[in-house]
Structures are given as C-alpha cells and as structure tokens.
Amino acid sequence: MHIMVVGAGSLGLLFAAKLASQCSQLTMVTRTTEQASELAEQGIKLEGEASQTAKSTKSIVYSSYLEETREDIIPNERQVDYIFLMVKQTAITDELVTYLRHQMTDQTFLVCFQNGIGHEQKLSQAIAYDKLLFAVTTEGAKRNGLHSVRHTGRGITYFGVIESNKQLTPNNQHIFFVQMLKSAGFRAELSNNMEVRIWSKLVINVVINPLTAILRVPNGDLLRSEWSRSLMQDLYEEALKLANLKRIALPDKLWDTILTVCEETKTNHSSMLQDIEAARQTEIDYLNGRLVKVAEEWDLVLPTHDMVYRMIKAIEN
C-alpha cells in the first residue's frame, strides 16, 4: 500500500514515521524545499521511540509540493492508495488542491485531518465526495525542529464519511488500511458517526483555543478563574444551541470532557496560542468564525463566539 502524507507538522511526521515500516511505499510531502531537503538527509527522528526510528528513516520519499504546483503539472503515475492531508485549514490553497487532485486516481482516497469545519466544502468542489474520508484523532505530538517529533500522548483515530445519510462501506481496502494503522501502533477505527465526532472536537476547540490565545495562558489556567470558566460555559452553550438546531446529537457529557481536556493538558499551549505567539495566521475563521456564519444561516446569534472571533482577528492584525 502506498501512503502519501501531505503536511510535515507534528502529526504528519508522527504518522509518517510510524507507518513507513508498514507500507510498500510512503511519500512525505512538505510545504518548503528546506524541510524536504533536511528530511531527505536526516530522516524523521521519532524521539523516545528509538526502536522505530531506524526503520522509519529509510523507506520514505520526501518532496515539497511547492516544487510541483505549476500549471503544467503532470498527473502522478504512481498509484497512491491514501493521501493523509495533515495541514491546517489556512494552508488548503487552490494550488494545494490542484496538487492533491493530480496525485489521485480512481482508487485514491483523501483523508482529511483538519480541525474545524468548512474545508469539506472547498475540497469537494475539486475532488469527488466519495473519495473524501474524514479523520478525528486524539493522538498527541510535538515537533522539535524540521525533522524531529515526539509522541506526547496516545489516543485514537476515527475515519469515516460525513455526507448526509451516507455510511462508510467497510470494504477490504479500508479494513486493510485500518489494520495497517494498528500494526504501526495506532488505535484506529472506522466510524459511521463522524459528524458527531467532528462536531465534538470542534466544540472542544472553540471553547478552549481562542480563550487561551486571548488570555495568553496554557490550557489549565482557564480552570483557575471563575471568569474564564464562565466564558467557557457561554461558548459551550452557544455551540450546543447551534448543534441542536442542526440536529447533531452531541454527547451529554461533552462539557465534562472539555474540563478534563483542560486539566489533562494543563501545561500545553493550544495551537491557536502558539500561532499568536509566532505571529502566524490562526484557524479562527474555521472554528468560532465558521460557527458564527453557520448560525447566521439559521437566524441564530452567537454573541460570545462573535466577540472572541473579532478579538482574535484584531490580535492577528
């Protein structure tokens, strides 16, 4: 099986390093030529798991998609079975979508690991919906430099479709694909409940991430103040109201899960806080901003989400 991982951030490097020994071929696609060159020279260093490092540095082909995003791009003649799209939503440009389309054949599935919502609409305009799979993962990883990654927390990854009234057919290819992930050391399952899983993770992100970025605090500090907890509660209840309108049955204990996530990751800086600290564009448009837009379609106002959305945009500027 040929796996292509597009995006060499923390999760991209983690999945590539662990899957390399299980694939007949694995291609690691970076954004910059600098990272592709360093990976080709150094391989992926999987910190804390030295027994897998030697295996995962030898069987990976490294390239940069920016080298190939030209109008005269030639379709890939190599059969790619699954493409793991592991970039942030802000990186899903028209050029990247063109690159992805040219890597795919009729047998290729694009697996989308993005946070938030909205990317499914953009991708489906260029790629057939029946070739899109969506993933939700609780695996934790931290990238240390261009070629080094540490597995910081073991979780589970779910795969499925989100098209209304359609279920994922567990064909032999998908079953083998999940078994390959398990052999690589991941917990993985096919799911016919992906919309709920995606929205559950979305709600966790829209409650925690913008507040940590605005207050400039690690996740756990949100629980230390009654004022920040009240803001969390408002964000949660507004998101729940929208989900109920859309008839998405979120788990009853999702609020408890949010509190648990804050406590278990109490020293972590959220990805949005890291983006703010590094003066990068955040994913706020696809998180709270997207909820505000969807709510408008239902004639619903989300005042707390609108407030934190505008504050993050002001900080970005």
PDB file of C-alpha atoms in Angstrom, residues 11-305:
ATOM      1  CA  LEU A  11       1.110  14.837  13.445  1.00  0.00           C
ATOM      2  CA  GLY A  12       2.302  14.470   9.855  1.00  0.00           C
ATOM      3  CA  LEU A  13       5.784  13.477  10.996  1.00  0.00           C
ATOM      4  CA  LEU A  14       4.393  11.157  13.670  1.00  0.00           C
ATOM      5  CA  PHE A  15       2.139   9.223  11.293  1.00  0.00           C
ATOM      6  CA  ALA A  16       4.813   9.073   8.581  1.00  0.00           C
ATOM      7  CA  ALA A  17       7.465   7.779  10.980  1.00  0.00           C
ATOM      8  CA  LYS A  18       5.264   5.014  12.345  1.00  0.00           C
ATOM      9  CA  LEU A  19       3.639   3.997   9.056  1.00  0.00           C
ATOM     10  CA  ALA A  20       6.834   3.822   6.985  1.00  0.00           C
ATOM     11  CA  SER A  21       7.686   0.282   8.056  1.00  0.00           C
ATOM     12  CA  GLN A  22       4.154  -0.909   7.288  1.00  0.00           C
ATOM     13  CA  CYS A  23       3.808   0.480   3.749  1.00  0.00           C
ATOM     14  CA  SER A  24       5.176  -0.728   0.477  1.00  0.00           C
ATOM     15  CA  GLN A  25       5.843   2.963  -0.199  1.00  0.00           C
ATOM     16  CA  LEU A  26       5.402   6.155   1.813  1.00  0.00           C
ATOM     17  CA  THR A  27       5.761   9.664   0.438  1.00  0.00           C
ATOM     18  CA  MET A  28       6.201  12.622   2.809  1.00  0.00           C
ATOM     19  CA  VAL A  29       5.197  15.917   1.196  1.00  0.00           C
ATOM     20  CA  THR A  30       6.311  19.159   2.842  1.00  0.00           C
ATOM     21  CA  ARG A  31       5.481  22.764   2.062  1.00  0.00           C
ATOM     22  CA  THR A  32       9.054  24.029   1.902  1.00  0.00           C
ATOM     23  CA  THR A  33      12.004  22.656  -0.018  1.00  0.00           C
ATOM     24  CA  GLU A  34      14.149  23.366   3.063  1.00  0.00           C
ATOM     25  CA  GLN A  35      12.234  20.852   5.185  1.00  0.00           C
ATOM     26  CA  ALA A  36      12.125  18.288   2.378  1.00  0.00           C
ATOM     27  CA  SER A  37      15.905  18.533   1.984  1.00  0.00           C
ATOM     28  CA  GLU A  38      16.574  18.198   5.706  1.00  0.00           C
ATOM     29  CA  LEU A  39      14.238  15.215   5.993  1.00  0.00           C
ATOM     30  CA  ALA A  40      15.880  13.544   2.997  1.00  0.00           C
ATOM     31  CA  GLU A  41      19.270  13.991   4.663  1.00  0.00           C
ATOM     32  CA  GLN A  42      18.354  13.292   8.304  1.00  0.00           C
ATOM     33  CA  GLY A  43      15.196  11.186   8.117  1.00  0.00           C
ATOM     34  CA  ILE A  44      12.460  11.511  10.722  1.00  0.00           C
ATOM     35  CA  LYS A  45      13.716  11.321  14.276  1.00  0.00           C
ATOM     36  CA  LEU A  46      10.966   9.848  16.444  1.00  0.00           C
ATOM     37  CA  GLU A  47      12.064  10.875  19.918  1.00  0.00           C
ATOM     38  CA  GLY A  48      11.556   8.381  22.709  1.00  0.00           C
ATOM     39  CA  GLU A  49      10.916   5.501  20.298  1.00  0.00           C
ATOM     40  CA  ALA A  50      14.414   4.716  19.049  1.00  0.00           C
ATOM     41  CA  SER A  51      13.449   1.190  18.021  1.00  0.00           C
ATOM     42  CA  GLN A  52      11.245   2.612  15.267  1.00  0.00           C
ATOM     43  CA  THR A  53      13.484   5.478  14.222  1.00  0.00           C
ATOM     44  CA  ALA A  54      15.888   3.403  12.102  1.00  0.00           C
ATOM     45  CA  LYS A  55      13.044   1.771  10.203  1.00  0.00           C
ATOM     46  CA  SER A  56      11.155   4.975   9.551  1.00  0.00           C
ATOM     47  CA  THR A  57      14.081   6.964   8.139  1.00  0.00           C
ATOM     48  CA  LYS A  58      14.874   4.699   5.192  1.00  0.00           C
ATOM     49  CA  SER A  59      11.677   3.937   3.256  1.00  0.00           C
ATOM     50  CA  ILE A  60      10.229   7.442   2.880  1.00  0.00           C
ATOM     51  CA  VAL A  61      10.372   9.587  -0.251  1.00  0.00           C
ATOM     52  CA  TYR A  62      10.466  13.303   0.581  1.00  0.00           C
ATOM     53  CA  SER A  63       9.313  16.152  -1.654  1.00  0.00           C
ATOM     54  CA  SER A  64       7.880  19.668  -1.493  1.00  0.00           C
ATOM     55  CA  TYR A  65       4.522  20.310  -3.137  1.00  0.00           C
ATOM     56  CA  LEU A  66       5.580  23.887  -3.945  1.00  0.00           C
ATOM     57  CA  GLU A  67       8.095  22.428  -6.400  1.00  0.00           C
ATOM     58  CA  GLU A  68       5.292  20.783  -8.333  1.00  0.00           C
ATOM     59  CA  THR A  69       2.405  23.271  -8.171  1.00  0.00           C
ATOM     60  CA  ARG A  70       2.674  24.562 -11.727  1.00  0.00           C
ATOM     61  CA  GLU A  71       0.094  24.928 -14.444  1.00  0.00           C
ATOM     62  CA  ASP A  72       1.870  22.223 -16.464  1.00  0.00           C
ATOM     63  CA  ILE A  73       1.860  19.728 -13.580  1.00  0.00           C
ATOM     64  CA  ILE A  74       1.849  16.139 -14.769  1.00  0.00           C
ATOM     65  CA  PRO A  75      -0.517  13.695 -13.032  1.00  0.00           C
ATOM     66  CA  ASN A  76       1.193  11.218 -10.740  1.00  0.00           C
ATOM     67  CA  GLU A  77       1.718   7.889 -12.488  1.00  0.00           C
ATOM     68  CA  ARG A  78       2.335   6.058  -9.188  1.00  0.00           C
ATOM     69  CA  GLN A  79      -0.712   4.559  -7.529  1.00  0.00           C
ATOM     70  CA  VAL A  80      -1.381   6.297  -4.218  1.00  0.00           C
ATOM     71  CA  ASP A  81      -3.930   4.475  -2.087  1.00  0.00           C
ATOM     72  CA  TYR A  82      -4.462   7.022   0.693  1.00  0.00           C
ATOM     73  CA  ILE A  83      -3.381  10.643   0.996  1.00  0.00           C
ATOM     74  CA  PHE A  84      -3.290  11.960   4.568  1.00  0.00           C
ATOM     75  CA  LEU A  85      -3.986  15.695   4.374  1.00  0.00           C
ATOM     76  CA  MET A  86      -2.400  16.936   7.616  1.00  0.00           C
ATOM     77  CA  VAL A  87      -2.102  20.689   7.090  1.00  0.00           C
ATOM     78  CA  LYS A  88      -4.067  23.439   8.771  1.00  0.00           C
ATOM     79  CA  GLN A  89      -7.142  24.758   7.014  1.00  0.00           C
ATOM     80  CA  THR A  90      -5.305  28.006   6.288  1.00  0.00           C
ATOM     81  CA  ALA A  91      -2.861  26.003   4.139  1.00  0.00           C
ATOM     82  CA  ILE A  92      -5.540  24.497   1.881  1.00  0.00           C
ATOM     83  CA  THR A  93      -4.944  26.840  -1.044  1.00  0.00           C
ATOM     84  CA  ASP A  94      -6.145  26.424  -4.608  1.00  0.00           C
ATOM     85  CA  GLU A  95      -2.583  25.433  -5.536  1.00  0.00           C
ATOM     86  CA  LEU A  96      -2.524  22.675  -2.918  1.00  0.00           C
ATOM     87  CA  VAL A  97      -5.921  21.366  -4.011  1.00  0.00           C
ATOM     88  CA  THR A  98      -4.650  21.208  -7.602  1.00  0.00           C
ATOM     89  CA  TYR A  99      -1.596  19.293  -6.414  1.00  0.00           C
ATOM     90  CA  LEU A 100      -3.760  16.823  -4.475  1.00  0.00           C
ATOM     91  CA  ARG A 101      -6.071  16.237  -7.408  1.00  0.00           C
ATOM     92  CA  HIS A 102      -3.136  15.364  -9.634  1.00  0.00           C
ATOM     93  CA  GLN A 103      -1.831  12.818  -7.115  1.00  0.00           C
ATOM     94  CA  MET A 104      -5.130  10.938  -7.098  1.00  0.00           C
ATOM     95  CA  THR A 105      -6.504   8.173  -9.285  1.00  0.00           C
ATOM     96  CA  ASP A 106      -9.906   6.482  -9.166  1.00  0.00           C
ATOM     97  CA  GLN A 107      -8.591   4.225  -6.376  1.00  0.00           C
ATOM     98  CA  THR A 108      -7.175   7.017  -4.156  1.00  0.00           C
ATOM     99  CA  PHE A 109      -8.856   8.300  -1.000  1.00  0.00           C
ATOM    100  CA  LEU A 110      -8.061  11.685   0.515  1.00  0.00           C
ATOM    101  CA  VAL A 111      -8.132  11.518   4.334  1.00  0.00           C
ATOM    102  CA  CYS A 112      -8.729  14.929   5.928  1.00  0.00           C
ATOM    103  CA  PHE A 113      -7.349  15.536   9.434  1.00  0.00           C
ATOM    104  CA  GLN A 114      -8.331  19.217   9.761  1.00  0.00           C
ATOM    105  CA  ASN A 115      -9.783  20.897  12.820  1.00  0.00           C
ATOM    106  CA  GLY A 116     -12.941  22.922  12.374  1.00  0.00           C
ATOM    107  CA  ILE A 117     -15.440  22.830   9.536  1.00  0.00           C
ATOM    108  CA  GLY A 118     -15.599  24.322   6.055  1.00  0.00           C
ATOM    109  CA  HIS A 119     -12.710  22.504   4.378  1.00  0.00           C
ATOM    110  CA  GLU A 120     -15.042  19.709   3.284  1.00  0.00           C
ATOM    111  CA  GLN A 121     -16.940  22.141   1.055  1.00  0.00           C
ATOM    112  CA  LYS A 122     -13.809  23.527  -0.587  1.00  0.00           C
ATOM    113  CA  LEU A 123     -12.281  20.110  -1.205  1.00  0.00           C
ATOM    114  CA  SER A 124     -15.498  18.581  -2.545  1.00  0.00           C
ATOM    115  CA  GLN A 125     -15.623  21.224  -5.270  1.00  0.00           C
ATOM    116  CA  ALA A 126     -12.480  19.709  -6.796  1.00  0.00           C
ATOM    117  CA  ILE A 127     -12.493  16.118  -5.520  1.00  0.00           C
ATOM    118  CA  ALA A 128     -15.407  13.677  -5.670  1.00  0.00           C
ATOM    119  CA  TYR A 129     -17.139  13.379  -2.303  1.00  0.00           C
ATOM    120  CA  ASP A 130     -16.967   9.578  -2.417  1.00  0.00           C
ATOM    121  CA  LYS A 131     -13.168   9.900  -2.409  1.00  0.00           C
ATOM    122  CA  LEU A 132     -13.097  12.010   0.753  1.00  0.00           C
ATOM    123  CA  LEU A 133     -12.635  10.443   4.168  1.00  0.00           C
ATOM    124  CA  PHE A 134     -12.531  12.472   7.376  1.00  0.00           C
ATOM    125  CA  ALA A 135     -10.443  11.742  10.431  1.00  0.00           C
ATOM    126  CA  VAL A 136     -10.643  12.771  14.064  1.00  0.00           C
ATOM    127  CA  THR A 137      -7.626  11.944  16.198  1.00  0.00           C
ATOM    128  CA  THR A 138      -6.657  12.406  19.817  1.00  0.00           C
ATOM    129  CA  GLU A 139      -3.016  11.461  19.222  1.00  0.00           C
ATOM    130  CA  GLY A 140      -0.601  13.987  20.691  1.00  0.00           C
ATOM    131  CA  ALA A 141       2.680  15.018  19.121  1.00  0.00           C
ATOM    132  CA  LYS A 142       5.195  17.843  19.345  1.00  0.00           C
ATOM    133  CA  ARG A 143       7.568  18.749  16.554  1.00  0.00           C
ATOM    134  CA  ASN A 144      11.071  19.727  17.596  1.00  0.00           C
ATOM    135  CA  GLY A 145      12.715  21.198  14.529  1.00  0.00           C
ATOM    136  CA  LEU A 146      12.194  20.275  10.897  1.00  0.00           C
ATOM    137  CA  HIS A 147      12.803  16.535  11.204  1.00  0.00           C
ATOM    138  CA  SER A 148      12.226  15.583  14.844  1.00  0.00           C
ATOM    139  CA  VAL A 149       8.953  14.710  16.584  1.00  0.00           C
ATOM    140  CA  ARG A 150       7.955  13.350  19.982  1.00  0.00           C
ATOM    141  CA  HIS A 151       4.826  11.263  20.571  1.00  0.00           C
ATOM    142  CA  THR A 152       3.374  13.132  23.570  1.00  0.00           C
ATOM    143  CA  GLY A 153       0.094  11.299  24.064  1.00  0.00           C
ATOM    144  CA  ARG A 154      -1.526   8.142  22.757  1.00  0.00           C
ATOM    145  CA  GLY A 155      -5.113   8.410  21.603  1.00  0.00           C
ATOM    146  CA  ILE A 156      -7.470   7.014  18.986  1.00  0.00           C
ATOM    147  CA  THR A 157      -8.190   7.941  15.372  1.00  0.00           C
ATOM    148  CA  TYR A 158     -11.598   7.553  13.739  1.00  0.00           C
ATOM    149  CA  PHE A 159     -12.174   7.518   9.977  1.00  0.00           C
ATOM    150  CA  GLY A 160     -15.443   7.908   8.083  1.00  0.00           C
ATOM    151  CA  VAL A 161     -17.620   9.998   5.784  1.00  0.00           C
ATOM    152  CA  ILE A 162     -19.772  12.982   6.703  1.00  0.00           C
ATOM    153  CA  GLU A 163     -22.083  13.192   3.715  1.00  0.00           C
ATOM    154  CA  SER A 164     -25.678  13.266   4.933  1.00  0.00           C
ATOM    155  CA  ASN A 165     -27.470   9.938   5.086  1.00  0.00           C
ATOM    156  CA  LYS A 166     -24.433   8.019   3.848  1.00  0.00           C
ATOM    157  CA  GLN A 167     -22.438   5.411   5.713  1.00  0.00           C
ATOM    158  CA  LEU A 168     -18.912   4.210   5.112  1.00  0.00           C
ATOM    159  CA  THR A 169     -18.827   0.839   3.426  1.00  0.00           C
ATOM    160  CA  PRO A 170     -16.189  -1.255   5.238  1.00  0.00           C
ATOM    161  CA  ASN A 171     -14.630  -2.699   2.086  1.00  0.00           C
ATOM    162  CA  ASN A 172     -11.496  -4.816   2.113  1.00  0.00           C
ATOM    163  CA  GLN A 173      -9.273  -1.858   1.264  1.00  0.00           C
ATOM    164  CA  HIS A 174     -10.486   0.188   4.247  1.00  0.00           C
ATOM    165  CA  ILE A 175     -10.271  -2.808   6.573  1.00  0.00           C
ATOM    166  CA  PHE A 176      -6.680  -3.476   5.498  1.00  0.00           C
ATOM    167  CA  PHE A 177      -5.918   0.243   5.872  1.00  0.00           C
ATOM    168  CA  VAL A 178      -7.132   0.311   9.500  1.00  0.00           C
ATOM    169  CA  GLN A 179      -5.253  -2.895  10.276  1.00  0.00           C
ATOM    170  CA  MET A 180      -2.086  -1.329   8.905  1.00  0.00           C
ATOM    171  CA  LEU A 181      -2.516   1.623  11.270  1.00  0.00           C
ATOM    172  CA  LYS A 182      -2.976  -0.756  14.184  1.00  0.00           C
ATOM    173  CA  SER A 183       0.162  -2.639  13.183  1.00  0.00           C
ATOM    174  CA  ALA A 184       2.000   0.688  13.243  1.00  0.00           C
ATOM    175  CA  GLY A 185       0.979   1.182  16.866  1.00  0.00           C
ATOM    176  CA  PHE A 186      -2.075   3.420  16.458  1.00  0.00           C
ATOM    177  CA  ARG A 187      -5.575   2.819  17.773  1.00  0.00           C
ATOM    178  CA  ALA A 188      -7.811   3.225  14.730  1.00  0.00           C
ATOM    179  CA  GLU A 189     -11.455   2.546  13.912  1.00  0.00           C
ATOM    180  CA  LEU A 190     -13.893   3.072  11.062  1.00  0.00           C
ATOM    181  CA  SER A 191     -16.902   5.110  12.172  1.00  0.00           C
ATOM    182  CA  ASN A 192     -20.379   5.852  10.842  1.00  0.00           C
ATOM    183  CA  ASN A 193     -20.788   8.651  13.396  1.00  0.00           C
ATOM    184  CA  MET A 194     -18.225  11.092  12.036  1.00  0.00           C
ATOM    185  CA  GLU A 195     -20.374  14.223  12.027  1.00  0.00           C
ATOM    186  CA  VAL A 196     -20.868  13.924  15.797  1.00  0.00           C
ATOM    187  CA  ARG A 197     -17.171  13.184  16.332  1.00  0.00           C
ATOM    188  CA  ILE A 198     -16.127  16.164  14.191  1.00  0.00           C
ATOM    189  CA  TRP A 199     -18.529  18.499  15.958  1.00  0.00           C
ATOM    190  CA  SER A 200     -17.485  17.219  19.378  1.00  0.00           C
ATOM    191  CA  LYS A 201     -13.848  18.045  18.636  1.00  0.00           C
ATOM    192  CA  LEU A 202     -14.931  21.338  17.086  1.00  0.00           C
ATOM    193  CA  VAL A 203     -16.761  22.366  20.268  1.00  0.00           C
ATOM    194  CA  ILE A 204     -13.756  21.456  22.415  1.00  0.00           C
ATOM    195  CA  ASN A 205     -11.530  23.595  20.194  1.00  0.00           C
ATOM    196  CA  VAL A 206     -13.833  26.635  20.012  1.00  0.00           C
ATOM    197  CA  VAL A 207     -14.193  26.689  23.794  1.00  0.00           C
ATOM    198  CA  ILE A 208     -10.518  26.282  24.717  1.00  0.00           C
ATOM    199  CA  ASN A 209      -8.341  27.632  21.901  1.00  0.00           C
ATOM    200  CA  PRO A 210      -9.479  31.258  21.479  1.00  0.00           C
ATOM    201  CA  LEU A 211      -9.586  31.951  25.212  1.00  0.00           C
ATOM    202  CA  THR A 212      -6.050  30.642  25.739  1.00  0.00           C
ATOM    203  CA  ALA A 213      -4.887  32.786  22.807  1.00  0.00           C
ATOM    204  CA  ILE A 214      -6.612  35.932  24.061  1.00  0.00           C
ATOM    205  CA  LEU A 215      -5.526  35.477  27.675  1.00  0.00           C
ATOM    206  CA  ARG A 216      -2.076  34.125  26.686  1.00  0.00           C
ATOM    207  CA  VAL A 217      -2.299  31.211  29.125  1.00  0.00           C
ATOM    208  CA  PRO A 218      -1.825  27.415  28.956  1.00  0.00           C
ATOM    209  CA  ASN A 219      -4.969  25.291  28.820  1.00  0.00           C
ATOM    210  CA  GLY A 220      -5.154  24.513  32.520  1.00  0.00           C
ATOM    211  CA  ASP A 221      -5.207  28.165  33.557  1.00  0.00           C
ATOM    212  CA  LEU A 222      -8.704  28.520  32.105  1.00  0.00           C
ATOM    213  CA  LEU A 223      -9.982  26.486  35.052  1.00  0.00           C
ATOM    214  CA  ARG A 224      -8.293  28.670  37.675  1.00  0.00           C
ATOM    215  CA  SER A 225     -10.662  31.636  37.362  1.00  0.00           C
ATOM    216  CA  GLU A 226     -14.448  31.835  37.651  1.00  0.00           C
ATOM    217  CA  TRP A 227     -14.403  34.482  34.926  1.00  0.00           C
ATOM    218  CA  SER A 228     -12.637  32.347  32.337  1.00  0.00           C
ATOM    219  CA  ARG A 229     -14.804  29.355  33.276  1.00  0.00           C
ATOM    220  CA  SER A 230     -17.925  31.466  32.728  1.00  0.00           C
ATOM    221  CA  LEU A 231     -16.658  32.448  29.279  1.00  0.00           C
ATOM    222  CA  MET A 232     -16.021  28.776  28.522  1.00  0.00           C
ATOM    223  CA  GLN A 233     -19.553  27.941  29.613  1.00  0.00           C
ATOM    224  CA  ASP A 234     -21.055  30.636  27.383  1.00  0.00           C
ATOM    225  CA  LEU A 235     -19.078  29.421  24.362  1.00  0.00           C
ATOM    226  CA  TYR A 236     -20.136  25.851  25.061  1.00  0.00           C
ATOM    227  CA  GLU A 237     -23.849  26.616  25.475  1.00  0.00           C
ATOM    228  CA  GLU A 238     -23.954  28.722  22.307  1.00  0.00           C
ATOM    229  CA  ALA A 239     -22.274  25.953  20.286  1.00  0.00           C
ATOM    230  CA  LEU A 240     -24.665  23.398  21.780  1.00  0.00           C
ATOM    231  CA  LYS A 241     -27.648  25.517  20.765  1.00  0.00           C
ATOM    232  CA  LEU A 242     -26.425  25.579  17.154  1.00  0.00           C
ATOM    233  CA  ALA A 243     -25.761  21.836  17.142  1.00  0.00           C
ATOM    234  CA  ASN A 244     -29.271  21.197  18.428  1.00  0.00           C
ATOM    235  CA  LEU A 245     -30.731  23.319  15.621  1.00  0.00           C
ATOM    236  CA  LYS A 246     -28.778  21.239  13.114  1.00  0.00           C
ATOM    237  CA  ARG A 247     -29.942  18.065  14.885  1.00  0.00           C
ATOM    238  CA  ILE A 248     -26.429  16.981  15.743  1.00  0.00           C
ATOM    239  CA  ALA A 249     -26.683  14.967  18.941  1.00  0.00           C
ATOM    240  CA  LEU A 250     -23.527  15.860  20.840  1.00  0.00           C
ATOM    241  CA  PRO A 251     -22.530  13.671  23.809  1.00  0.00           C
ATOM    242  CA  ASP A 252     -24.302  14.503  27.075  1.00  0.00           C
ATOM    243  CA  LYS A 253     -21.002  14.720  28.949  1.00  0.00           C
ATOM    244  CA  LEU A 254     -19.176  16.909  26.437  1.00  0.00           C
ATOM    245  CA  TRP A 255     -18.827  19.740  28.972  1.00  0.00           C
ATOM    246  CA  ASP A 256     -17.148  17.342  31.395  1.00  0.00           C
ATOM    247  CA  THR A 257     -14.860  16.255  28.559  1.00  0.00           C
ATOM    248  CA  ILE A 258     -13.831  19.873  27.952  1.00  0.00           C
ATOM    249  CA  LEU A 259     -12.917  20.302  31.604  1.00  0.00           C
ATOM    250  CA  THR A 260     -10.976  17.032  31.524  1.00  0.00           C
ATOM    251  CA  VAL A 261      -9.065  18.097  28.409  1.00  0.00           C
ATOM    252  CA  CYS A 262      -8.071  21.354  30.105  1.00  0.00           C
ATOM    253  CA  GLU A 263      -6.846  19.501  33.166  1.00  0.00           C
ATOM    254  CA  GLU A 264      -5.031  16.728  31.316  1.00  0.00           C
ATOM    255  CA  THR A 265      -3.294  19.237  29.022  1.00  0.00           C
ATOM    256  CA  LYS A 266      -2.890  21.907  31.687  1.00  0.00           C
ATOM    257  CA  THR A 267       0.661  22.849  30.712  1.00  0.00           C
ATOM    258  CA  ASN A 268       0.032  22.778  26.950  1.00  0.00           C
ATOM    259  CA  HIS A 269      -0.155  25.884  24.804  1.00  0.00           C
ATOM    260  CA  SER A 270      -3.038  25.478  22.369  1.00  0.00           C
ATOM    261  CA  SER A 271      -2.263  25.586  18.657  1.00  0.00           C
ATOM    262  CA  MET A 272      -4.016  28.956  18.426  1.00  0.00           C
ATOM    263  CA  LEU A 273      -1.900  30.400  21.233  1.00  0.00           C
ATOM    264  CA  GLN A 274       1.215  29.078  19.506  1.00  0.00           C
ATOM    265  CA  ASP A 275       0.131  30.754  16.277  1.00  0.00           C
ATOM    266  CA  ILE A 276      -0.446  34.067  18.053  1.00  0.00           C
ATOM    267  CA  GLU A 277       2.917  33.846  19.807  1.00  0.00           C
ATOM    268  CA  ALA A 278       4.623  33.171  16.463  1.00  0.00           C
ATOM    269  CA  ALA A 279       2.670  35.937  14.669  1.00  0.00           C
ATOM    270  CA  ARG A 280       1.051  33.394  12.350  1.00  0.00           C
ATOM    271  CA  GLN A 281      -2.473  33.378  10.978  1.00  0.00           C
ATOM    272  CA  THR A 282      -4.759  31.284  13.176  1.00  0.00           C
ATOM    273  CA  GLU A 283      -7.564  28.901  12.238  1.00  0.00           C
ATOM    274  CA  ILE A 284     -10.187  31.109  13.906  1.00  0.00           C
ATOM    275  CA  ASP A 285     -12.118  31.529  10.619  1.00  0.00           C
ATOM    276  CA  TYR A 286     -12.738  27.766  10.543  1.00  0.00           C
ATOM    277  CA  LEU A 287     -13.563  27.458  14.240  1.00  0.00           C
ATOM    278  CA  ASN A 288     -15.528  30.194  16.011  1.00  0.00           C
ATOM    279  CA  GLY A 289     -15.804  32.257  12.839  1.00  0.00           C
ATOM    280  CA  ARG A 290     -17.336  29.338  10.974  1.00  0.00           C
ATOM    281  CA  LEU A 291     -19.842  28.728  13.769  1.00  0.00           C
ATOM    282  CA  VAL A 292     -20.920  32.371  13.600  1.00  0.00           C
ATOM    283  CA  LYS A 293     -21.509  32.084   9.838  1.00  0.00           C
ATOM    284  CA  VAL A 294     -23.409  28.804  10.106  1.00  0.00           C
ATOM    285  CA  ALA A 295     -25.526  30.275  12.911  1.00  0.00           C
ATOM    286  CA  GLU A 296     -26.462  33.218  10.675  1.00  0.00           C
ATOM    287  CA  GLU A 297     -27.919  30.756   8.174  1.00  0.00           C
ATOM    288  CA  TRP A 298     -30.226  29.579  10.972  1.00  0.00           C
ATOM    289  CA  ASP A 299     -31.060  33.128  12.130  1.00  0.00           C
ATOM    290  CA  LEU A 300     -29.176  32.446  15.348  1.00  0.00           C
ATOM    291  CA  VAL A 301     -26.832  34.889  17.066  1.00  0.00           C
ATOM    292  CA  LEU A 302     -23.766  33.610  18.942  1.00  0.00           C
ATOM    293  CA  PRO A 303     -22.591  36.748  20.790  1.00  0.00           C
ATOM    294  CA  THR A 304     -19.705  35.181  22.725  1.00  0.00           C
ATOM    295  CA  HIS A 305     -18.321  33.386  19.675  1.00  0.00           C
TER     296      HIS A 305
END
